[in-house]
Coordinates of C-alpha atoms in Angstrom, one line a residue:
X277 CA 33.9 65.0 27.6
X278 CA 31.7 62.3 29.2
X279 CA 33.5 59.3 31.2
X280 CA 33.4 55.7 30.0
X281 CA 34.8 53.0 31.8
X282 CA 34.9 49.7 30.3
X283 CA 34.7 47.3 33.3
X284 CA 36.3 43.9 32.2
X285 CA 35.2 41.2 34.3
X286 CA 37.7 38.2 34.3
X287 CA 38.2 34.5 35.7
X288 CA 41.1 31.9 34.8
X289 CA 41.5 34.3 31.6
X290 CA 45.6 34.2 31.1
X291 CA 45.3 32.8 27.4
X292 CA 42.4 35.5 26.5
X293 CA 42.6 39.0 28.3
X294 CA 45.6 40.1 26.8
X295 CA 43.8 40.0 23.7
X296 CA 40.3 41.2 24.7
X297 CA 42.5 44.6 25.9
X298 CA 44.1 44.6 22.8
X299 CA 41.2 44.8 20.5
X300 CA 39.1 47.9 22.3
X301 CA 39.0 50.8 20.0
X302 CA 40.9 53.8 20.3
X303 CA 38.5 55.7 18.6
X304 CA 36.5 55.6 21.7
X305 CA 39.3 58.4 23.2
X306 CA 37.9 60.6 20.6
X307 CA 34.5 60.9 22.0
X308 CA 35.2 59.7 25.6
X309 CA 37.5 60.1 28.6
X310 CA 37.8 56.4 28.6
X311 CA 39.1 53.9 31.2
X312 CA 39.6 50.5 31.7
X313 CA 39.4 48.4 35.1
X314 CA 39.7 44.7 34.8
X315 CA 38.7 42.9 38.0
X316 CA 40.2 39.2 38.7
X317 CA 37.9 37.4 40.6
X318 CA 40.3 35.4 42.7
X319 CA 42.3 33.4 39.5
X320 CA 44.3 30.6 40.2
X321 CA 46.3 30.5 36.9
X322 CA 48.3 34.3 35.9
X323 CA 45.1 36.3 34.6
X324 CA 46.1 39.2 37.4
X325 CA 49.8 39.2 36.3
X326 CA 49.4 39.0 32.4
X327 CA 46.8 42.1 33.1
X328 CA 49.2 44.3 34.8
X329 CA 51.7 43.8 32.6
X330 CA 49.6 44.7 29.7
X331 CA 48.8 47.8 31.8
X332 CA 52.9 48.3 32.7
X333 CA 53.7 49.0 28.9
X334 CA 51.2 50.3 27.7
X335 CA 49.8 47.8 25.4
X336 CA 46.1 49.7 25.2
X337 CA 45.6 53.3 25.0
X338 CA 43.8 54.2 27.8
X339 CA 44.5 54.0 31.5
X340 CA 44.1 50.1 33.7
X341 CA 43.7 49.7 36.3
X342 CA 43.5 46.0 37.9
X343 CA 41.5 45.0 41.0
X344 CA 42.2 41.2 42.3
X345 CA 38.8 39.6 44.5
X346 CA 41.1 37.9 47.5
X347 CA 37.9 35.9 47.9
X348 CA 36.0 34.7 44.6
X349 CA 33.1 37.1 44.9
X350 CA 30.8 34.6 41.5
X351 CA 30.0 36.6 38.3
X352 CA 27.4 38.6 39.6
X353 CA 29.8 39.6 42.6
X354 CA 32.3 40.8 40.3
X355 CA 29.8 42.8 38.5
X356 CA 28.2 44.4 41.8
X357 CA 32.2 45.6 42.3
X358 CA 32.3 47.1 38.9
X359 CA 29.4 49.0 39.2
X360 CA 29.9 50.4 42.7
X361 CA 33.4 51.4 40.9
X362 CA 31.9 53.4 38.6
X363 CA 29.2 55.0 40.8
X364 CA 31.9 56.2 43.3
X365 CA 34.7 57.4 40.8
X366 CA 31.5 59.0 39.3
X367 CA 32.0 58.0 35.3
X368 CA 28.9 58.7 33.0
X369 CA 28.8 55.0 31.3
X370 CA 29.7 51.5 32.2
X371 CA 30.4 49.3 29.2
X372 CA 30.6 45.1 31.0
X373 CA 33.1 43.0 28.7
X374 CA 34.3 39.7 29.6
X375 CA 37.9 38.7 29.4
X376 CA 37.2 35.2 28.1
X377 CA 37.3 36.8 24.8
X378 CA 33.5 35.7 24.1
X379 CA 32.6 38.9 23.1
X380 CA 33.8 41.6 20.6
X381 CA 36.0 44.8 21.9
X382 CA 35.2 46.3 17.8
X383 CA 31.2 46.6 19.0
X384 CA 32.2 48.9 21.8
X385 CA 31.2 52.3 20.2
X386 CA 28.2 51.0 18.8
X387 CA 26.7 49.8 22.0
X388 CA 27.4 52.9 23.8
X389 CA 25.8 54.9 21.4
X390 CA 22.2 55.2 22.0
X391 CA 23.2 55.5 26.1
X392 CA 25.5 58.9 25.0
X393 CA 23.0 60.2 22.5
X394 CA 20.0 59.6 25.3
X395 CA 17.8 57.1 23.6
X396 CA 18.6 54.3 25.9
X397 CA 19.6 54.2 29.4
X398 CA 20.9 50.6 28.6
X399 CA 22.0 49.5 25.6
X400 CA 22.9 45.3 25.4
X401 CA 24.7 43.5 22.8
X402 CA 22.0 40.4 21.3
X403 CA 23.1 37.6 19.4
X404 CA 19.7 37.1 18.8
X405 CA 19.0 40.2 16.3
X406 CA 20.1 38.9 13.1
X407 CA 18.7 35.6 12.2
X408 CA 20.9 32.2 13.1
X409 CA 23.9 34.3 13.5
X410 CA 24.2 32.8 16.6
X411 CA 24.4 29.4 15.4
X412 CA 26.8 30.4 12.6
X413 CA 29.1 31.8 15.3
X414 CA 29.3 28.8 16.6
X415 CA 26.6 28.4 19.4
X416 CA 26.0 25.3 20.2
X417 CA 22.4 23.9 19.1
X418 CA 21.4 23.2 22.0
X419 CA 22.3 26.5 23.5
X420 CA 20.6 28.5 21.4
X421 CA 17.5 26.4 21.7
X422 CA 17.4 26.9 25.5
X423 CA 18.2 30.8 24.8
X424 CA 15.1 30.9 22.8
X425 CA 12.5 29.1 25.5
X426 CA 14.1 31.0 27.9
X427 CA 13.8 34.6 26.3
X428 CA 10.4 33.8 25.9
X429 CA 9.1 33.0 28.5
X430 CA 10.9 36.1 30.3
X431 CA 9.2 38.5 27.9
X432 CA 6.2 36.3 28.7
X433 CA 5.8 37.1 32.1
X434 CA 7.6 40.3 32.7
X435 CA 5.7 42.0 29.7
X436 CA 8.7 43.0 27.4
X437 CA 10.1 42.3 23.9
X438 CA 13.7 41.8 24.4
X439 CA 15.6 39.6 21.6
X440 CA 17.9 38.4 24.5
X441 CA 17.9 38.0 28.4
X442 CA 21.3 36.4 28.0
X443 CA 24.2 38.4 27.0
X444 CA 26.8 39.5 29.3
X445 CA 27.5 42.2 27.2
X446 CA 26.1 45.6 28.0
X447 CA 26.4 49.6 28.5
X448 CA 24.8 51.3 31.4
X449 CA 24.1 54.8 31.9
X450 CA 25.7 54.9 35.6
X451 CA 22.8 57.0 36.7
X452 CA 20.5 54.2 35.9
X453 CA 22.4 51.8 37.9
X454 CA 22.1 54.1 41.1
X455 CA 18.4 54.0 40.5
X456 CA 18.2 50.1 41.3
X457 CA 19.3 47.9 44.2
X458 CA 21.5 46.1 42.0
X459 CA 23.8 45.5 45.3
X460 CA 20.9 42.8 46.1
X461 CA 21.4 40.8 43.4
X462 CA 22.5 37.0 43.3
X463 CA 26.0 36.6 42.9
X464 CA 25.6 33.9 41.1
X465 CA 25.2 33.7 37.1
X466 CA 21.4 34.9 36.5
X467 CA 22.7 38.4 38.3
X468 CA 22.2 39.6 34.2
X469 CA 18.5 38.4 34.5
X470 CA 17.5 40.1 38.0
X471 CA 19.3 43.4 36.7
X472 CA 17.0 43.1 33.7
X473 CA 14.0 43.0 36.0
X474 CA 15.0 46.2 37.7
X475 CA 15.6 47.8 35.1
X476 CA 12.4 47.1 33.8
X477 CA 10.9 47.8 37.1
X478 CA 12.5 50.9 37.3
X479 CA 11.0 52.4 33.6
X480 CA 14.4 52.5 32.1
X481 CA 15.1 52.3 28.8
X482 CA 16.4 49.3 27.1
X483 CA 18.3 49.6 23.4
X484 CA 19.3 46.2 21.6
X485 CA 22.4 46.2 19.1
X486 CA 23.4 43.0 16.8
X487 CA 26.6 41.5 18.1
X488 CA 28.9 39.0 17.0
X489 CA 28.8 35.2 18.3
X490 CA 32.1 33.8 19.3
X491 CA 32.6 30.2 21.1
X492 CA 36.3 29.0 21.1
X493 CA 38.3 26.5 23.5
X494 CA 37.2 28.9 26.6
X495 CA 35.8 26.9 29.8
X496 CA 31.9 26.9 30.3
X497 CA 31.8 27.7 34.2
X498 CA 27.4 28.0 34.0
X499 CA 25.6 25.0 35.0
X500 CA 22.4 25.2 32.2
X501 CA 20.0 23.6 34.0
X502 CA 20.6 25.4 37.1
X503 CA 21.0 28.9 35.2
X504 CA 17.5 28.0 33.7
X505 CA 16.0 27.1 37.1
X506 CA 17.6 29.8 38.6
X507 CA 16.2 32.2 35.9
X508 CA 12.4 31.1 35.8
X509 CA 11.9 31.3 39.7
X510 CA 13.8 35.2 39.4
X511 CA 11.2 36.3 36.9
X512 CA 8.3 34.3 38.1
X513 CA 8.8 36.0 42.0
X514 CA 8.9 38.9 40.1
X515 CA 5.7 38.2 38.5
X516 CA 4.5 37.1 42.0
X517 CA 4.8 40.2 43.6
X518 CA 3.4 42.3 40.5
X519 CA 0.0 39.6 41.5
X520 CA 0.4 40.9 45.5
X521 CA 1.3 37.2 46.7
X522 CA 5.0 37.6 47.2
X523 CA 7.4 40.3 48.5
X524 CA 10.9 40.9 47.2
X525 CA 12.4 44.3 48.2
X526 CA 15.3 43.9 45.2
X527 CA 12.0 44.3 42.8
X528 CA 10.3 46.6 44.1
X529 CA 12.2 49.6 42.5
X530 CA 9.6 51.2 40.3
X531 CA 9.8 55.2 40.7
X532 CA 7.0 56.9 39.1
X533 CA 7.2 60.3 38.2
X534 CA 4.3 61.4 39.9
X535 CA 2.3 60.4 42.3
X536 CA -0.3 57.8 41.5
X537 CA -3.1 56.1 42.8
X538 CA -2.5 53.4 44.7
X539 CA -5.6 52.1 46.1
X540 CA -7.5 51.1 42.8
X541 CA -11.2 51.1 41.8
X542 CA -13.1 47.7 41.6
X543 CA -16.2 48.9 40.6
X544 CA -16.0 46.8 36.8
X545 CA -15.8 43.2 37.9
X546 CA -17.7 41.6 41.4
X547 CA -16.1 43.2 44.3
X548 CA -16.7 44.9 47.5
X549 CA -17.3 47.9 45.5
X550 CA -19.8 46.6 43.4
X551 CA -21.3 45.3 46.7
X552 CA -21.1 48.9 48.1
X553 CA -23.0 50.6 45.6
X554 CA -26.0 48.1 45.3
X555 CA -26.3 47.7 49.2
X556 CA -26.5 52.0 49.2
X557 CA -28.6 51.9 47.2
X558 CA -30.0 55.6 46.1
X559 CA -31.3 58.4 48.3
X560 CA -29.3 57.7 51.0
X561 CA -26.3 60.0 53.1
X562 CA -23.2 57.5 52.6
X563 CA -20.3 58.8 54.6
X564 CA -17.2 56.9 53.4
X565 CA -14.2 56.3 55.9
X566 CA -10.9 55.8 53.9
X567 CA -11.9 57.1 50.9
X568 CA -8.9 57.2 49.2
X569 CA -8.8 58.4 45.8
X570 CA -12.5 58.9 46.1
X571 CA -13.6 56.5 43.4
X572 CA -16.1 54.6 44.7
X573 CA -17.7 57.2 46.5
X574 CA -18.0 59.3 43.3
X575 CA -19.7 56.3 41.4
X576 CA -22.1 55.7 45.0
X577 CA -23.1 59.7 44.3
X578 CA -24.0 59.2 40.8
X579 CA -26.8 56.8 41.9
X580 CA -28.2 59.8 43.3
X581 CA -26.5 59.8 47.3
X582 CA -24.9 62.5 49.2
X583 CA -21.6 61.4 50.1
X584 CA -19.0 62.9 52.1
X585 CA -15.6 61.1 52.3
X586 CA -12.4 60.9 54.9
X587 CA -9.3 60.3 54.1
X588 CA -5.6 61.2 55.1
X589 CA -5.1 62.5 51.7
X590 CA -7.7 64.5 49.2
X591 CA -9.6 62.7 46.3
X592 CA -8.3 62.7 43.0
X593 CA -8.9 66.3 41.4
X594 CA -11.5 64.9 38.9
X595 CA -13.1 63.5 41.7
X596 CA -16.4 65.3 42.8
X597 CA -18.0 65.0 46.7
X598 CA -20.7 66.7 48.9
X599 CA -18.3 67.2 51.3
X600 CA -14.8 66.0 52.2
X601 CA -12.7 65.8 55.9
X602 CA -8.6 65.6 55.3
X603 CA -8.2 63.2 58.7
X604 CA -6.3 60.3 59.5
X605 CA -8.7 57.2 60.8
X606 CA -5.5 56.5 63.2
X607 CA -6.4 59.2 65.3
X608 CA -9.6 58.0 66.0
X609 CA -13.3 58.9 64.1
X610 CA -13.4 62.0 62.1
X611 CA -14.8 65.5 63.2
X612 CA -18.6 64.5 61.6
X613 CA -21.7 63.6 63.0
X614 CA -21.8 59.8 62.0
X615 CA -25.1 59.2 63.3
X616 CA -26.4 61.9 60.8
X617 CA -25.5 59.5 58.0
X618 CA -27.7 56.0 56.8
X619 CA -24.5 54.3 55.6
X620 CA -21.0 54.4 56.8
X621 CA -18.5 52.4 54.3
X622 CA -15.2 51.0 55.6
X623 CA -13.8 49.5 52.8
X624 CA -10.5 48.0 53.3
X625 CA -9.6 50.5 56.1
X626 CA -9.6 48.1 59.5
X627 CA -6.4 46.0 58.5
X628 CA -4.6 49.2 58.2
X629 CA -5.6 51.1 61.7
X630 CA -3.1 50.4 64.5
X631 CA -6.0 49.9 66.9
X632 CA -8.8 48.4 65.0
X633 CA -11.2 47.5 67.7
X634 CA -11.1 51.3 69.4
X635 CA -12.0 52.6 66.3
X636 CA -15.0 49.7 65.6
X637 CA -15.7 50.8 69.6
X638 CA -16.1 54.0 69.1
X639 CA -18.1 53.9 65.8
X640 CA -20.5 51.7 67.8
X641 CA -20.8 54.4 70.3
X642 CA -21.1 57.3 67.5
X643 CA -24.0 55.1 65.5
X644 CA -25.9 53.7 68.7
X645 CA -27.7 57.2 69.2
X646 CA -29.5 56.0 65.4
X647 CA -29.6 52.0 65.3
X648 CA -30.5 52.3 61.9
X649 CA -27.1 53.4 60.1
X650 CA -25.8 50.5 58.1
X651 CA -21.9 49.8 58.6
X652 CA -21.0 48.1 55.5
X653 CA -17.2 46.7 55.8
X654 CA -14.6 44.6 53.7
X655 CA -11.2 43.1 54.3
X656 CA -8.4 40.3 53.3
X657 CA -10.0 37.0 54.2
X658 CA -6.4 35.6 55.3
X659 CA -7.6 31.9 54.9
X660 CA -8.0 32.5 51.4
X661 CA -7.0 29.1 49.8
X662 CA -3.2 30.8 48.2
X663 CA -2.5 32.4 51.7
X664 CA -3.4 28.8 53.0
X665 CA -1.4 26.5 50.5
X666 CA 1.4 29.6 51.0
X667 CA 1.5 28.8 54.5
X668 CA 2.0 25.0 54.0
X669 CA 4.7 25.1 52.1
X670 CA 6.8 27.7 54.6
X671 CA 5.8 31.1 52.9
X672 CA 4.2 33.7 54.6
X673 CA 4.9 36.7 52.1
X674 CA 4.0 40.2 52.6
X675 CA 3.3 42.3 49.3
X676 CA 2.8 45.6 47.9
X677 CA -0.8 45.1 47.5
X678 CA -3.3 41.8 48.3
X679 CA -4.0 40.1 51.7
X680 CA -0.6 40.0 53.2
X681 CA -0.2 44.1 52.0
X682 CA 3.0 45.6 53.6
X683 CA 0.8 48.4 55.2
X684 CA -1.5 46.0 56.7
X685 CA -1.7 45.6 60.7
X686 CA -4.0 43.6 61.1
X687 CA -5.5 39.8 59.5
X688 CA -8.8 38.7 59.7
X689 CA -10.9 35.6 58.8
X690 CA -14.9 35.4 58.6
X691 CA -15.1 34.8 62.2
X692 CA -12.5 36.8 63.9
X693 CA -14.2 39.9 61.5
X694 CA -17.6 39.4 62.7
X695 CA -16.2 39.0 66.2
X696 CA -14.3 42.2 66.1
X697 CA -18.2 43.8 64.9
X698 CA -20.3 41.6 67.6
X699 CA -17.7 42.6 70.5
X700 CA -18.0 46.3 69.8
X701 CA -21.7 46.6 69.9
X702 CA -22.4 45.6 66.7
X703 CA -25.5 42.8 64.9
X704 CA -23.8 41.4 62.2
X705 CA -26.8 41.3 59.3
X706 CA -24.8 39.4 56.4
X707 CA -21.3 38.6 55.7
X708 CA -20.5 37.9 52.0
X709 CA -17.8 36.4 50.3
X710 CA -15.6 37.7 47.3
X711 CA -13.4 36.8 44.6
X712 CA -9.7 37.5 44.0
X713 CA -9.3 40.7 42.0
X714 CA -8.5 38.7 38.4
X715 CA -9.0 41.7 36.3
X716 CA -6.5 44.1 38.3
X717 CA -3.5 41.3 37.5
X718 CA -4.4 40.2 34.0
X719 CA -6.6 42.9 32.7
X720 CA -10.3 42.7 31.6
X721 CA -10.0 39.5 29.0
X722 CA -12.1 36.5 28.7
X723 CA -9.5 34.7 30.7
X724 CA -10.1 36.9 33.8
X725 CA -14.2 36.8 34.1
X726 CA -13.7 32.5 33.4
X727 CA -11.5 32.6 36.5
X728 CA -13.8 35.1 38.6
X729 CA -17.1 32.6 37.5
X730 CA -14.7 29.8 38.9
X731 CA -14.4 31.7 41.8
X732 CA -17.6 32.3 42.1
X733 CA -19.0 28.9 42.1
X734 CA -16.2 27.7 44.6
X735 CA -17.4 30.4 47.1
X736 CA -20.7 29.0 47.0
X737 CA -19.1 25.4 47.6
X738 CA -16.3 26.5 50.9
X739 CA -17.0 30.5 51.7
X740 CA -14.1 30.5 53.9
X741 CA -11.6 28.9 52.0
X742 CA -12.1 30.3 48.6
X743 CA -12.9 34.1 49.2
X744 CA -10.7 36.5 48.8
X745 CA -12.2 39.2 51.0
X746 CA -15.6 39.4 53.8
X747 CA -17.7 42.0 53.3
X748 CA -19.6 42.6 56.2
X749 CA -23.3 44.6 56.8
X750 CA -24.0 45.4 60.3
X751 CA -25.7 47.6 62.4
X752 CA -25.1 49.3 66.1
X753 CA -27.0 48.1 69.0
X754 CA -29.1 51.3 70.4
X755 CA -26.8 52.9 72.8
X756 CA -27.7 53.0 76.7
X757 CA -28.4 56.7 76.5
X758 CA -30.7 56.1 73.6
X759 CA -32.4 53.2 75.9
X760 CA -32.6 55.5 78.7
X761 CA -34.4 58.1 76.7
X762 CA -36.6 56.0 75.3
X763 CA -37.9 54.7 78.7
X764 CA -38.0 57.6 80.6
X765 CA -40.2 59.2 77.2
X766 CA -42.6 55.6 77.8
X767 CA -42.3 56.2 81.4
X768 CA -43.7 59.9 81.0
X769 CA -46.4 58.7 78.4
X770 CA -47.7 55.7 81.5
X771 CA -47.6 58.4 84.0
X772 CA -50.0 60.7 82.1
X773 CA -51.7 58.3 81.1
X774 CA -52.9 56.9 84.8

């Protein structure tokens, strides 16, 4: 029989838990090995007493068991408690009630029914499915309006559909909880939105079940305005980081089931990509360094190039080469004859070596013996005007993906990335500027090529402050050796020749 422990969460609650304990349904012990643990989150008044006793004779069917918080640990404190209960004792489900009495013991089995039959891996109670029930219930106008803006704009920017963001009352499968970092979560009230996010985050599934609405004489301990504030800047950080320009480990809990991708093709809107395969050209050898999934290099060979590619892991199955080396650019160049090749690409590679300038060193001195190879390079431009106006307001956020990208090692600007060419025996031919990636963040819509064209013109107006990344064409100086040859070869021919 699976385990169900209905985790009552309760503050200054002596007039209501008594009740709330009362009304849970017995019927649950048919289909569940049910328990109930009430935490007190440090009460003043005689919540903790009037609980135990309810517990001492036996006023509910199943077995209490009360905790008491000897520091107030806030709602989402209380909940974190809960939950690491019910991972440890090892129950199956999690059902959160409240012991203000604000929502309805009777709807127990009816929420934790898609979690047991596996269509859900959370199921939450909405006051928001049936039509003005809410306001029937007795929510307050005003309430309900700010529940609706609110709900809204969450599914708005985190991509969902749910009725309601803002119902403390919910069933978890306890497996899904151990698959989030819910233990970073506020403590405060909007806990119930940043476990949403997680959840979402993490692919789990989400069930919604009509509930009740209750409002008596019970205390309103949440601050609106701050709960709102509070709410928006969780979601919108969230959002933040899915667009690369903020970093917030809590959210960063999405677990595919496979591998996947993770360096993405630009080849559809103006990129470095785009750049790559009209500056190759056609009938050219094209060696690409960092490859990854082998993309662009595939598309560069379809204009009629051989290409051979290097990376640390092996192109995407569907992915078709000339020739392929499994190395990792860390360890220095790769096991080829670079100089056998016209074009070298390096797309996005430097910031991630450990020691970029060796490596720009040593491809000099691998090129120099053939001055004509073409290095064609691109990376963050870290002056880009968000990192900038980031910077002047105190954040300097590293991302999953974008300029300040976790696995990056390196930053570079226009200057410092010709520099790092020009000191390593290297003419810089052009350096080109390039918009943000719009597209990748909000898709391929009308919106998205209007901000690129935007972009566009304000490159031609400030390079360095409104491109996203430098791409970079340059060639190796001839290498001494090469010199030498060459003069002792004129030397011979001036000899003869007198």
């Amino acid at each position: 029989m699976p385990r169900l422990l209905i985790f009552v969460v309760a503050y200054h609650a002596e007039h209501t838990i008594d009740g709330v304990l009362s009304r849970i349904p017995p019927s649950l012990g048919d289909t569940y090995d049910t328990e109930i643990l009430v935490i007190d989150d440090s009460s003043h008044d005689r919540t903790f007493e009037i609980t135990q006793a309810a517990a001492g004779r036996g006023a509910v069917r199943f077995p209490i068991r009360v905790l008491f918080n000897p520091v107030n640990q806030g709602y989402g404190g209380n909940q974190k408690i809960g939950y690491q209960y019910a991972i440890t004792q090892k129950f199956d489900y999690v059902a959160l009630l409240h012991g203000d009495g604000q929502y309805a013991p009777e709807c127990l089995p009816d929420l934790v029914r898609p979690v047991h039959d596996g269509s859900a891996d959370v199921c939450f109670g909405s006051r928001m499915l049936s039509e003005r029930s809410a306001l029937q219930g007795g929510m307050p106008f005003y309430k309900y309006v700010g529940n609706r803006i609110l709900t809204w704009c969450e599914n708005r920017v985190l991509g969902a559909a749910l009725s309601e963001y803002h119902s403390g009352y919910r069933v978890y499968a306890v497996r899904a909880l151990a698959q989030v970092p819910f233990d970073r979560n506020t403590n405060d009230f909007h806990f119930d939105t940043e476990i949403i996010v997680q959840l979402l985050r993490a692919g789990l599934r989400i069930a919604e079940r009509p509930i009740p609405t209750y409002y008596g004489d019970e205390i309103c301990r949440v601050n609106g305005l701050k709960y709102a504030k509070d709410v928006m800047i969780a979601v919108l950080k969230a959002k933040a980081q899915d667009l690369g320009i903020f970093y917030e480990p809590k959210f960063d809990c999405a677990q595919p089931a496979a591998p996947v991708e993770t360096y993405h093709s630009k080849v559809a809107f103006e990129s470095p990509h785009t750049f790559a395969l009209r500056t190759v050209g056609s009938g050219t050898r094209t060696l690409d360094l960092g490859c990854a999934g082998g993309r662009v290099a595939a598309a560069i060979r379809a204009n009629g190039n051989y290409v051979v590619g290097v990376d640390q892991r092996s192109p995407h199955p569907d992915v078709a080469l000339d020739g392929f080396h499994l190395h990792d650019l860390n360890a220095g160049l790769p096991p080829v004859d670079v100089a056998a090749f016209d074009c070298v690409l390096l797309l996005d590679v430097l910031e991630h070596l450990a020691r970029p300038e060796q490596f720009v060193a040593d491809l000099g001195r691998a090129c120099g013996r053939r001055p004509s190879t073409r290095i064609i390079a691109s990376t963050g431009n870290v002056a880009f005007v968000v990192t900038r106006l980031m910077l002047l307001i105190g954040q300097f956020n590293y991302g999953k993906r974008g300029i300040l990208d976790l696995t990056h090692t390196r930053l570079f600007t226009f200057r410092s990335f010709r520099r790092l060419f020009e000191q390593q025996g290297f003419e810089v031919r052009s350096m080109t500027g390039m918009p943000a990636p719009v597209p990748l963040a909000i898709g391929s819509t009308w919106i998205a090529r209007g901000l690129l064209a935007v972009n566009r013109l304000l490159i031609r107006l400030w390079r360095n402050l409104f491109s996203y990344q430098v791409v970079l064409v340059a060639q190796p100086h001839p290498s001494l050796d090469l010199l030498l040859t060459r003069a002792e070869a004129r030397g011979e021919r001036e000899r003869v020749s007198v």
